[in-house]
Coordinates of N, CA and C in Angstrom, one line a residue:
X1125 N -6.3 63.9 -46.7 CA -6.4 63.8 -44.8 C -8.4 64.2 -45.2
X1126 N -9.0 64.1 -45.1 CA -10.4 64.2 -44.3 C -10.8 65.2 -43.1
X1127 N -11.7 66.3 -43.7 CA -11.3 67.4 -42.8 C -12.4 66.7 -40.9
X1128 N -12.3 67.2 -39.9 CA -12.7 66.9 -38.8 C -14.1 67.9 -38.8
X1129 N -14.6 68.2 -37.9 CA -15.5 68.9 -37.8 C -15.6 68.8 -36.1
X1130 N -15.3 70.0 -35.3 CA -15.7 69.8 -34.3 C -16.8 71.6 -33.2
X1131 N -16.8 71.4 -32.0 CA -17.6 72.3 -31.5 C -16.7 73.0 -30.6
X1132 N -16.8 74.4 -31.0 CA -16.6 75.3 -29.4 C -16.6 74.8 -27.8
X1133 N -16.0 74.9 -27.3 CA -16.7 74.8 -25.7 C -18.3 76.4 -25.7
X1134 N -18.0 76.9 -26.9 CA -18.8 78.1 -26.4 C -20.3 77.9 -26.8
X1135 N -20.5 76.5 -28.1 CA -21.6 76.0 -28.4 C -22.0 75.1 -27.9
X1136 N -21.6 74.9 -26.6 CA -22.2 73.3 -25.8 C -22.8 73.7 -24.6
X1137 N -23.9 72.8 -23.9 CA -24.8 72.9 -22.8 C -24.5 71.8 -22.1
X1138 N -24.8 72.1 -20.6 CA -24.7 71.1 -19.9 C -24.0 71.3 -18.6
X1139 N -23.6 70.2 -17.8 CA -22.3 70.9 -16.6 C -21.2 71.0 -16.8
X1140 N -20.5 71.8 -15.9 CA -19.1 72.6 -16.6 C -18.6 71.2 -16.5
X1141 N -17.4 71.5 -16.9 CA -16.1 70.0 -17.4 C -15.9 69.9 -15.4
X1142 N -15.4 69.2 -14.8 CA -14.8 69.1 -13.6 C -13.2 69.2 -13.9
X1143 N -12.6 70.5 -13.2 CA -11.1 70.6 -13.9 C -10.3 69.3 -12.3
X1144 N -9.5 68.7 -13.2 CA -8.6 67.8 -12.2 C -7.8 68.7 -10.7
X1145 N -8.1 68.3 -9.7 CA -7.6 68.5 -8.7 C -6.3 69.2 -8.3
X1146 N -6.0 70.0 -7.9 CA -4.2 70.6 -7.8 C -4.3 70.2 -6.2
X1147 N -2.8 69.8 -6.0 CA -2.5 69.7 -4.5 C -1.9 71.2 -4.0
X1148 N -2.7 71.5 -2.6 CA -2.3 72.6 -2.2 C -1.4 73.3 -0.6
X1149 N -0.6 73.6 -1.3 CA 0.3 73.8 -0.4 C -0.2 74.0 1.1
X1150 N -0.2 72.9 2.7 CA -0.5 73.1 3.4 C -0.4 74.4 4.4
X1151 N -0.9 74.4 5.6 CA -1.1 76.4 6.3 C -1.0 75.3 7.4
X1152 N -0.2 76.6 8.4 CA -0.3 76.5 9.7 C 0.9 75.5 10.1
X1153 N 0.5 75.9 11.9 CA 1.7 75.0 12.3 C 1.7 73.9 12.2
X1154 N 2.9 73.2 12.3 CA 3.2 71.4 12.5 C 3.3 71.1 13.9
X1155 N 3.4 70.0 14.1 CA 3.3 69.7 15.4 C 4.4 69.2 15.9
X1156 N 4.9 70.0 17.2 CA 6.1 70.0 17.6 C 6.8 68.9 18.0
X1157 N 8.5 69.4 17.4 CA 8.9 68.5 17.3 C 9.7 67.3 16.2
X1158 N 8.3 68.0 15.3 CA 8.4 67.2 14.3 C 9.1 67.2 12.8
X1159 N 9.4 68.4 13.1 CA 10.9 68.9 12.2 C 12.2 68.7 12.3
X1160 N 12.4 68.4 14.0 CA 13.9 68.3 14.5 C 13.7 66.4 14.9
X1161 N 12.9 66.1 14.5 CA 12.9 64.7 14.4 C 13.1 64.0 13.6
X1162 N 12.7 65.0 12.0 CA 13.0 64.6 10.8 C 14.1 64.6 10.2
X1163 N 14.4 66.2 11.0 CA 15.5 66.3 10.5 C 17.2 65.9 11.2
X1164 N 16.9 65.2 12.0 CA 17.7 64.0 13.1 C 17.9 62.6 12.2
X1165 N 16.9 62.4 11.2 CA 16.8 61.3 10.9 C 17.5 61.4 8.9
X1166 N 17.3 63.1 8.7 CA 17.8 62.9 7.2 C 19.4 63.3 7.9
X1167 N 19.6 63.8 8.7 CA 21.4 63.7 9.4 C 22.1 62.2 9.4
X1168 N 21.7 61.5 9.8 CA 21.8 60.2 10.5 C 22.1 59.5 9.1
X1169 N 21.4 59.7 8.0 CA 21.5 58.9 6.8 C 22.4 59.6 6.3
X1170 N 23.4 60.4 6.8 CA 24.4 61.0 5.7 C 24.0 62.2 4.8
X1171 N 22.5 63.0 4.9 CA 22.1 64.4 3.8 C 22.6 65.4 4.6
X1172 N 22.6 66.9 4.1 CA 22.6 67.9 4.8 C 21.7 68.7 4.6
X1173 N 20.9 69.2 5.5 CA 19.8 69.5 5.5 C 20.3 71.1 5.3
X1174 N 18.9 71.7 3.6 CA 19.2 73.5 3.3 C 17.9 73.7 3.5
X1175 N 17.9 75.1 3.9 CA 16.6 76.0 3.5 C 17.1 76.7 2.3
X1176 N 15.8 76.3 1.6 CA 15.9 76.7 0.0 C 15.4 78.0 0.3
X1177 N 15.3 79.2 -0.7 CA 14.9 80.4 -0.5 C 13.6 80.4 -1.0
X1178 N 13.1 79.8 -1.6 CA 11.8 79.7 -2.7 C 11.8 78.7 -3.8
X1179 N 10.7 78.5 -4.5 CA 10.6 77.3 -5.5 C 11.5 77.7 -6.6
X1180 N 12.2 79.4 -7.0 CA 13.2 79.0 -8.0 C 14.2 78.7 -7.8
X1181 N 14.8 78.6 -6.4 CA 16.0 78.3 -6.2 C 16.4 76.6 -6.4
X1182 N 15.0 76.1 -6.4 CA 15.2 74.4 -6.1 C 14.8 74.2 -7.7
X1183 N 14.4 74.8 -8.5 CA 13.9 73.9 -9.9 C 12.5 74.1 -9.8
X1184 N 12.0 75.2 -9.6 CA 10.0 75.3 -8.8 C 9.3 73.8 -8.5
X1185 N 10.6 73.3 -7.2 CA 9.8 71.9 -6.2 C 9.8 72.8 -4.6
X1186 N 8.8 72.3 -4.1 CA 8.8 72.3 -2.3 C 9.7 72.3 -2.1
X1187 N 10.6 70.9 -2.4 CA 11.3 70.3 -2.0 C 12.6 69.4 -2.6
X1188 N 13.5 69.4 -2.4 CA 14.8 68.3 -3.7 C 15.5 67.2 -2.6
X1189 N 16.0 66.2 -3.0 CA 17.0 65.5 -2.9 C 17.9 65.3 -3.3
X1190 N 18.6 65.3 -3.1 CA 20.3 65.3 -4.2 C 21.5 64.6 -3.5
X1191 N 21.1 63.5 -4.5 CA 21.9 61.7 -3.9 C 23.5 62.3 -4.1
X1192 N 24.2 62.5 -5.3 CA 25.6 62.6 -5.2 C 26.3 63.5 -4.4
X1193 N 25.2 65.3 -4.1 CA 25.9 65.3 -2.9 C 25.4 65.2 -1.2
X1194 N 24.4 65.0 -1.7 CA 23.9 64.1 -0.2 C 23.4 65.8 0.7
X1195 N 22.7 66.1 -0.2 CA 21.9 67.1 0.2 C 20.3 66.8 0.0
X1196 N 19.8 67.3 1.7 CA 18.1 67.8 0.9 C 17.4 69.4 1.5
X1197 N 16.9 69.6 0.4 CA 16.7 71.4 0.4 C 15.4 71.7 0.6
X1198 N 15.0 72.1 1.3 CA 13.3 72.1 1.5 C 12.8 74.3 1.8
X1199 N 11.9 74.5 1.2 CA 11.9 76.2 0.9 C 11.3 76.6 2.1
X1200 N 12.2 77.3 2.6 CA 12.0 78.6 3.6 C 10.7 78.7 3.7
X1201 N 9.8 79.4 2.3 CA 8.7 80.2 1.9 C 8.0 79.7 2.1
X1202 N 7.7 78.7 2.6 CA 6.0 77.9 2.9 C 5.5 77.9 4.5
X1203 N 4.7 77.8 5.0 CA 4.3 77.1 6.1 C 4.8 76.4 7.3
X1204 N 4.6 75.8 8.3 CA 5.4 75.2 8.6 C 4.8 74.1 8.3
X1205 N 3.6 73.8 8.4 CA 3.4 72.6 8.3 C 3.7 71.8 6.1
X1206 N 3.4 72.9 5.9 CA 4.0 72.6 4.1 C 5.4 72.4 4.5
X1207 N 6.3 72.5 5.2 CA 7.8 72.5 5.1 C 8.2 70.8 6.0
X1208 N 7.2 70.9 7.5 CA 7.9 69.1 7.5 C 7.1 68.3 6.7
X1209 N 5.7 68.7 6.3 CA 5.4 67.4 5.3 C 6.0 67.2 3.6
X1210 N 7.2 68.8 3.5 CA 7.7 68.5 2.4 C 9.4 67.7 3.1
X1211 N 9.6 67.7 4.0 CA 10.9 66.9 5.0 C 10.4 65.7 5.4
X1212 N 9.2 65.2 5.6 CA 9.1 63.9 6.0 C 9.2 63.4 4.6
X1213 N 8.8 63.6 3.1 CA 8.6 63.5 2.2 C 9.7 63.2 1.5
X1214 N 10.6 64.1 1.3 CA 12.1 64.4 1.1 C 13.2 63.1 1.9
X1215 N 12.5 62.6 2.7 CA 12.6 61.6 3.8 C 12.5 60.3 3.2
X1216 N 11.7 59.9 3.0 CA 11.0 59.2 2.6 C 11.9 59.1 1.0
X1217 N 12.2 59.8 -0.3 CA 13.3 59.7 -0.6 C 14.2 59.2 -0.5
X1218 N 14.9 59.6 0.6 CA 16.4 59.1 1.0 C 16.4 58.0 1.3
X1219 N 14.9 57.0 2.1 CA 15.3 56.2 2.7 C 15.4 55.0 1.5
X1220 N 14.3 55.8 0.3 CA 13.5 54.5 -0.3 C 14.4 54.5 -1.9
X1221 N 14.8 55.6 -2.2 CA 15.0 56.0 -3.6 C 16.6 55.6 -4.4
X1222 N 17.7 56.1 -3.4 CA 19.5 56.1 -3.5 C 18.9 55.4 -5.0
X1223 N 19.7 56.2 -5.9 CA 20.2 55.8 -7.2 C 20.4 54.2 -7.6
X1224 N 22.2 54.4 -5.9 CA 22.5 53.4 -6.4 C 21.8 51.7 -5.7
X1225 N 21.0 51.7 -5.4 CA 20.6 50.5 -4.6 C 19.6 49.7 -6.3
X1226 N 19.9 48.9 -6.8 CA 19.6 48.0 -7.3 C 18.5 47.8 -8.3
X1227 N 17.3 48.0 -7.6 CA 16.3 48.8 -7.9 C 16.2 49.7 -8.4
X1228 N 15.4 49.9 -10.0 CA 15.5 50.9 -9.9 C 13.8 51.3 -10.6
X1229 N 13.2 52.2 -9.7 CA 11.2 52.8 -9.6 C 11.0 53.6 -11.1
X1230 N 10.6 53.2 -11.5 CA 9.7 54.5 -12.5 C 9.5 55.9 -11.3
X1231 N 9.6 57.1 -12.2 CA 9.7 58.6 -11.0 C 8.2 58.4 -10.7
X1232 N 6.9 57.8 -10.6 CA 5.6 58.2 -10.6 C 5.9 57.4 -9.4
X1233 N 6.4 55.9 -9.9 CA 6.2 55.5 -8.4 C 6.9 55.9 -7.0
X1234 N 7.7 56.8 -7.2 CA 9.3 56.8 -6.0 C 8.5 58.1 -5.8
X1235 N 7.1 58.9 -6.5 CA 7.1 59.9 -6.0 C 5.4 59.5 -5.0
X1236 N 4.8 58.4 -5.7 CA 3.7 58.0 -4.9 C 4.4 57.8 -3.7
X1237 N 5.3 56.9 -3.3 CA 5.7 56.1 -2.1 C 6.1 57.0 -1.3
X1238 N 7.5 58.4 -1.8 CA 7.9 59.2 -1.0 C 6.3 60.5 0.0
X1239 N 5.4 60.5 -0.7 CA 4.1 61.3 -0.9 C 3.5 60.4 0.4
X1240 N 3.4 59.1 0.0 CA 2.4 58.3 0.9 C 3.0 57.8 2.4
X1241 N 4.4 57.8 1.9 CA 5.3 57.7 3.4 C 5.1 59.4 4.5
X1242 N 5.2 60.6 3.5 CA 4.6 61.7 4.3 C 3.3 62.0 4.5
X1243 N 2.6 61.2 4.4 CA 1.2 61.1 4.8 C 1.0 60.4 5.9
X1244 N 1.6 59.0 6.4 CA 1.4 58.3 7.3 C 1.9 59.1 7.8
X1245 N 3.2 59.5 8.1 CA 3.9 60.4 9.2 C 3.1 61.2 9.8
X1246 N 2.6 62.3 8.4 CA 1.7 63.0 9.3 C 0.7 62.9 9.8
X1247 N -0.3 62.0 9.4 CA -1.3 61.3 10.6 C -0.8 60.6 10.9
X1248 N 0.0 60.1 12.1 CA 0.1 59.8 13.1 C 0.6 61.0 13.8
X1249 N 0.8 62.2 14.0 CA 1.1 63.3 14.8 C -0.1 64.5 14.3
X1250 N -1.3 64.2 13.7 CA -2.7 64.8 13.9 C -3.0 65.7 13.0
X1251 N -2.3 65.4 11.5 CA -1.3 66.5 10.5 C -2.5 65.8 9.3
X1252 N -3.4 66.3 9.1 CA -4.2 66.0 7.4 C -3.7 67.0 6.6
X1253 N -3.1 65.9 6.2 CA -2.2 66.1 4.6 C -3.1 65.6 2.8
X1254 N -4.4 65.3 3.2 CA -4.9 65.2 2.4 C -5.2 66.5 1.0
X1255 N -5.3 67.1 1.4 CA -5.3 68.4 0.5 C -4.0 68.2 -0.8
X1256 N -3.1 68.2 -0.2 CA -1.8 67.9 -0.8 C -1.8 66.7 -1.9
X1257 N -1.9 65.8 -1.0 CA -1.1 64.6 -1.3 C -2.0 63.9 -2.0
X1258 N -3.4 63.8 -1.7 CA -4.6 63.0 -2.7 C -4.5 63.3 -3.8
X1259 N -4.7 64.9 -4.1 CA -3.8 64.6 -5.9 C -2.7 64.6 -6.3
X1260 N -1.7 64.9 -5.4 CA -0.4 64.5 -6.3 C 0.1 63.0 -6.1
X1261 N -0.8 62.1 -5.3 CA -0.6 60.6 -5.3 C -0.9 60.3 -6.5
X1262 N -2.3 60.8 -7.1 CA -2.7 60.8 -7.7 C -2.4 60.8 -9.0
X1263 N -1.8 62.0 -9.7 CA -1.3 62.5 -10.7 C 0.2 61.4 -11.1
X1264 N 0.5 61.4 -9.7 CA 1.6 60.4 -10.3 C 1.8 58.4 -10.7
X1265 N -0.1 58.3 -10.1 CA 0.2 57.2 -9.9 C -0.4 56.7 -11.2
X1266 N -0.8 57.8 -12.1 CA -1.7 57.5 -13.2 C -0.5 57.6 -14.7
X1267 N 0.6 58.4 -13.6 CA 1.7 58.3 -14.7 C 2.5 56.9 -15.1
X1268 N 2.4 55.9 -14.4 CA 2.4 54.9 -14.5 C 2.3 54.0 -15.2
X1269 N 2.9 54.5 -16.5 CA 2.5 53.7 -17.7 C 1.8 51.8 -17.0
X1270 N 1.0 51.9 -18.1 CA 0.5 50.4 -18.2 C -0.2 49.5 -17.1
X1271 N -0.3 50.6 -15.9 CA -0.9 50.0 -14.3 C -2.2 50.6 -14.5
X1272 N -3.1 50.8 -13.6 CA -4.2 51.6 -13.2 C -3.1 52.2 -12.1
X1273 N -4.0 53.2 -11.8 CA -3.7 54.5 -10.5 C -3.5 53.3 -9.4
X1274 N -4.9 52.7 -9.1 CA -5.4 51.9 -7.4 C -4.3 50.9 -7.4
X1275 N -3.6 50.6 -8.6 CA -3.2 49.1 -8.8 C -1.6 49.5 -8.1
X1276 N -1.2 50.8 -8.6 CA -0.3 51.9 -8.2 C 0.3 51.9 -6.8
X1277 N -0.4 52.4 -6.0 CA -0.9 52.4 -4.8 C -0.9 51.3 -3.9
X1278 N -1.7 50.8 -4.7 CA -2.0 48.9 -3.5 C -0.7 48.3 -3.7
X1279 N 0.4 48.2 -4.9 CA 1.8 48.1 -5.1 C 2.8 48.6 -4.0
X1280 N 2.3 49.9 -3.7 CA 3.6 50.3 -3.1 C 3.7 50.5 -1.8
X1281 N 2.1 50.0 -1.0 CA 1.4 49.7 0.1 C 2.3 49.3 1.3
X1282 N 2.7 48.3 0.7 CA 3.3 47.7 2.2 C 4.9 48.0 2.4
X1283 N 5.4 48.4 0.8 CA 6.9 49.5 1.2 C 7.0 50.7 2.2
X1284 N 5.7 51.0 1.5 CA 5.1 52.6 2.0 C 5.3 52.1 3.4
X1285 N 4.6 51.0 3.8 CA 4.3 50.7 4.9 C 5.3 50.7 6.1
X1286 N 6.1 49.6 6.2 CA 7.7 49.6 6.3 C 8.3 51.0 6.7
X1287 N 8.5 51.2 5.4 CA 9.4 52.5 6.0 C 9.3 53.5 6.6
X1288 N 7.5 54.0 6.7 CA 6.5 54.7 7.3 C 6.6 54.9 8.9
X1289 N 6.5 53.1 9.3 CA 6.5 52.8 10.7 C 8.4 52.8 10.7
X1290 N 9.5 52.5 10.0 CA 10.9 53.1 10.8 C 11.3 53.7 11.1
X1291 N 10.7 54.9 10.1 CA 10.8 56.6 11.0 C 10.0 57.1 11.9
X1292 N 8.4 56.3 11.9 CA 8.0 56.8 13.3 C 8.4 56.2 14.6
X1293 N 9.0 54.7 14.7 CA 9.5 54.3 15.8 C 10.8 55.2 16.1
X1294 N 11.8 55.7 15.3 CA 12.9 56.7 15.4 C 12.5 57.7 15.5
X1295 N 11.4 58.4 15.9 CA 10.7 59.8 16.4 C 11.3 59.9 17.8
X1296 N 11.5 60.6 18.1 CA 11.2 61.1 19.8 C 9.9 61.2 20.6
X1297 N 8.7 61.6 19.6 CA 7.5 62.0 20.6 C 6.7 60.9 19.6
X1298 N 5.7 60.1 20.2 CA 4.7 59.1 19.6 C 4.2 59.3 19.1
X1299 N 3.5 60.5 19.0 CA 3.0 60.9 18.0 C 1.1 61.5 19.3
X1300 N 0.2 61.2 18.5 CA -0.7 62.0 19.0 C -1.6 60.5 19.7
X1301 N -2.5 60.5 20.3 CA -3.3 59.7 21.2 C -2.7 58.7 21.4
X1302 N -3.2 57.3 20.3 CA -2.0 55.8 20.6 C -1.3 56.2 19.4
X1303 N -1.4 56.8 18.9 CA 0.1 56.6 17.3 C -0.7 56.7 16.1
X1304 N -2.1 55.7 16.2 CA -2.4 55.3 15.2 C -3.1 56.0 14.0
X1305 N -2.4 56.6 12.4 CA -3.5 57.5 11.8 C -5.1 56.9 11.3
X1306 N -6.3 57.2 11.2 CA -7.3 57.0 10.0 C -6.8 56.1 9.3
X1307 N -7.4 54.6 9.4 CA -7.1 53.8 8.1 C -6.3 52.9 8.2
X1308 N -5.3 53.2 9.5 CA -4.3 52.0 9.7 C -4.6 50.7 10.1
X1309 N -3.6 49.6 8.7 CA -4.1 48.3 9.3 C -2.4 47.9 9.7
X1310 N -2.8 47.2 10.9 CA -2.0 46.2 11.1 C -0.9 45.5 10.8
X1311 N -2.2 44.8 10.1 CA -2.0 43.6 9.3 C -0.5 43.7 8.2
X1312 N -0.1 42.4 8.2 CA 0.7 42.5 6.9 C 2.1 41.8 6.9
X1313 N 2.4 41.2 6.3 CA 3.8 40.5 6.0 C 4.9 40.9 7.4
X1314 N 5.0 42.5 7.9 CA 6.2 42.7 8.7 C 5.6 42.8 10.3
X1315 N 4.3 42.1 10.4 CA 3.2 42.6 11.6 C 3.8 41.9 12.8
X1316 N 4.7 41.0 12.9 CA 5.8 40.8 13.8 C 6.2 41.8 14.2
X1317 N 7.2 42.4 13.5 CA 8.0 43.4 14.2 C 7.4 44.7 15.0
X1318 N 5.8 44.7 14.2 CA 5.6 46.0 13.8 C 4.7 46.2 15.9
X1319 N 4.9 45.6 16.9 CA 4.1 45.4 18.0 C 3.9 46.6 19.0
X1320 N 4.6 47.6 18.4 CA 4.8 48.9 19.0 C 3.7 50.2 18.7
X1321 N 4.3 49.8 17.5 CA 3.7 51.1 16.2 C 3.9 50.9 15.1
X1322 N 2.7 49.8 14.8 CA 2.0 49.7 13.0 C 1.4 51.0 12.7
X1323 N 1.5 50.9 11.2 CA 0.7 52.4 11.2 C 0.5 52.0 9.5
X1324 N -0.8 51.5 8.4 CA -0.8 51.7 7.8 C -1.7 52.4 7.1
X1325 N -1.9 53.5 5.7 CA -2.6 54.3 5.3 C -3.5 53.7 4.2
X1326 N -4.3 53.7 3.9 CA -5.1 53.3 2.2 C -5.4 54.7 1.9
X1327 N -4.7 55.2 0.4 CA -4.9 56.5 0.0 C -5.4 56.0 -1.1
X1328 N -6.7 55.4 -1.0 CA -7.7 55.8 -2.6 C -6.8 55.4 -4.0
X1329 N -7.8 56.5 -4.2 CA -7.1 56.4 -6.0 C -7.0 58.0 -6.6
X1330 N -6.4 58.9 -5.4 CA -6.8 59.9 -5.7 C -5.0 60.3 -6.2
X1331 N -5.0 61.7 -6.4 CA -3.1 61.9 -7.5 C -3.3 63.4 -7.4
X1332 N -0.8 64.3 -8.0 CA -0.1 65.1 -8.4 C 0.1 65.8 -9.7
X1333 N 0.6 67.2 -9.9 CA 0.5 67.3 -11.7 C 1.9 67.8 -11.0
X1334 N 2.2 68.9 -9.8 CA 3.3 69.2 -9.5 C 3.8 68.6 -8.4
X1335 N 5.1 68.6 -8.5 CA 5.8 67.4 -6.9 C 6.1 68.3 -6.0
X1336 N 6.8 67.7 -4.7 CA 6.9 68.8 -3.5 C 8.4 67.9 -4.2
X1337 N 9.0 67.2 -4.7 CA 9.7 67.1 -5.9 C 11.2 66.2 -5.1
X1338 N 12.1 65.2 -5.4 CA 13.4 64.7 -5.3 C 13.9 64.7 -6.8
X1339 N 15.1 65.4 -6.6 CA 16.0 65.2 -7.8 C 16.3 64.1 -7.5
X1340 N 16.2 63.8 -8.7 CA 17.4 61.9 -8.7 C 18.5 62.8 -9.7
X1341 N 19.7 62.5 -8.5 CA 20.7 62.9 -8.6 C 21.5 64.5 -9.1
X1342 N 20.6 64.8 -10.9 CA 20.9 66.2 -11.0 C 19.8 66.1 -11.9
X1343 N 18.7 65.5 -11.8 CA 17.9 65.8 -12.5 C 17.3 66.9 -12.0
X1344 N 16.1 67.6 -12.2 CA 15.6 68.5 -11.4 C 14.0 68.1 -11.6
X1345 N 13.0 68.8 -10.6 CA 11.7 67.8 -10.2 C 10.7 69.2 -10.4
X1346 N 9.8 68.8 -10.8 CA 8.7 69.8 -10.4 C 8.5 70.6 -9.1

């Protein structure tokens, strides 16, 4: 073996190395009625919604979806905005990632999809989830082998859009204004069935390290 010489960071100069952005929990109130509307859809899917005392009670996560016992749990020790965003994320998992389905997705793709659904639902109701969603999606997109993060986001876009629209269409509240979040694109293969409430979000290449998390069957998520 040949010796290799390295410099300690204290012996270097120049600009500070930027730190990777981390998801930040949302703070404050949630849109009125949004929790109840999402909770009703979780129940319709046959899942029991539970409060988790804190992250340690659900494997360090903000929320979990457990398919074999049909349970969705969300941390009770977060602000309402963070709780409702997490519930939207978990509903995305419920609707898209049942392991009984024929198609099995990479964990990174599942997390990108669920969080993108949550971002769209939040945006349609005037909630800016970008402090959490952007670094979260970016990190999980980077975890998918042999794919560029931007390609992961693009390739999941249509599936995310379709599921988010289905969830939004079943909410009793139409959201704010005309219901269209910033960056929404109504075009797409299913545009003809979205005449009432079409919504699409462009997520850029942003990204997570820690997850609001889903637990696939019995595997703990961060």
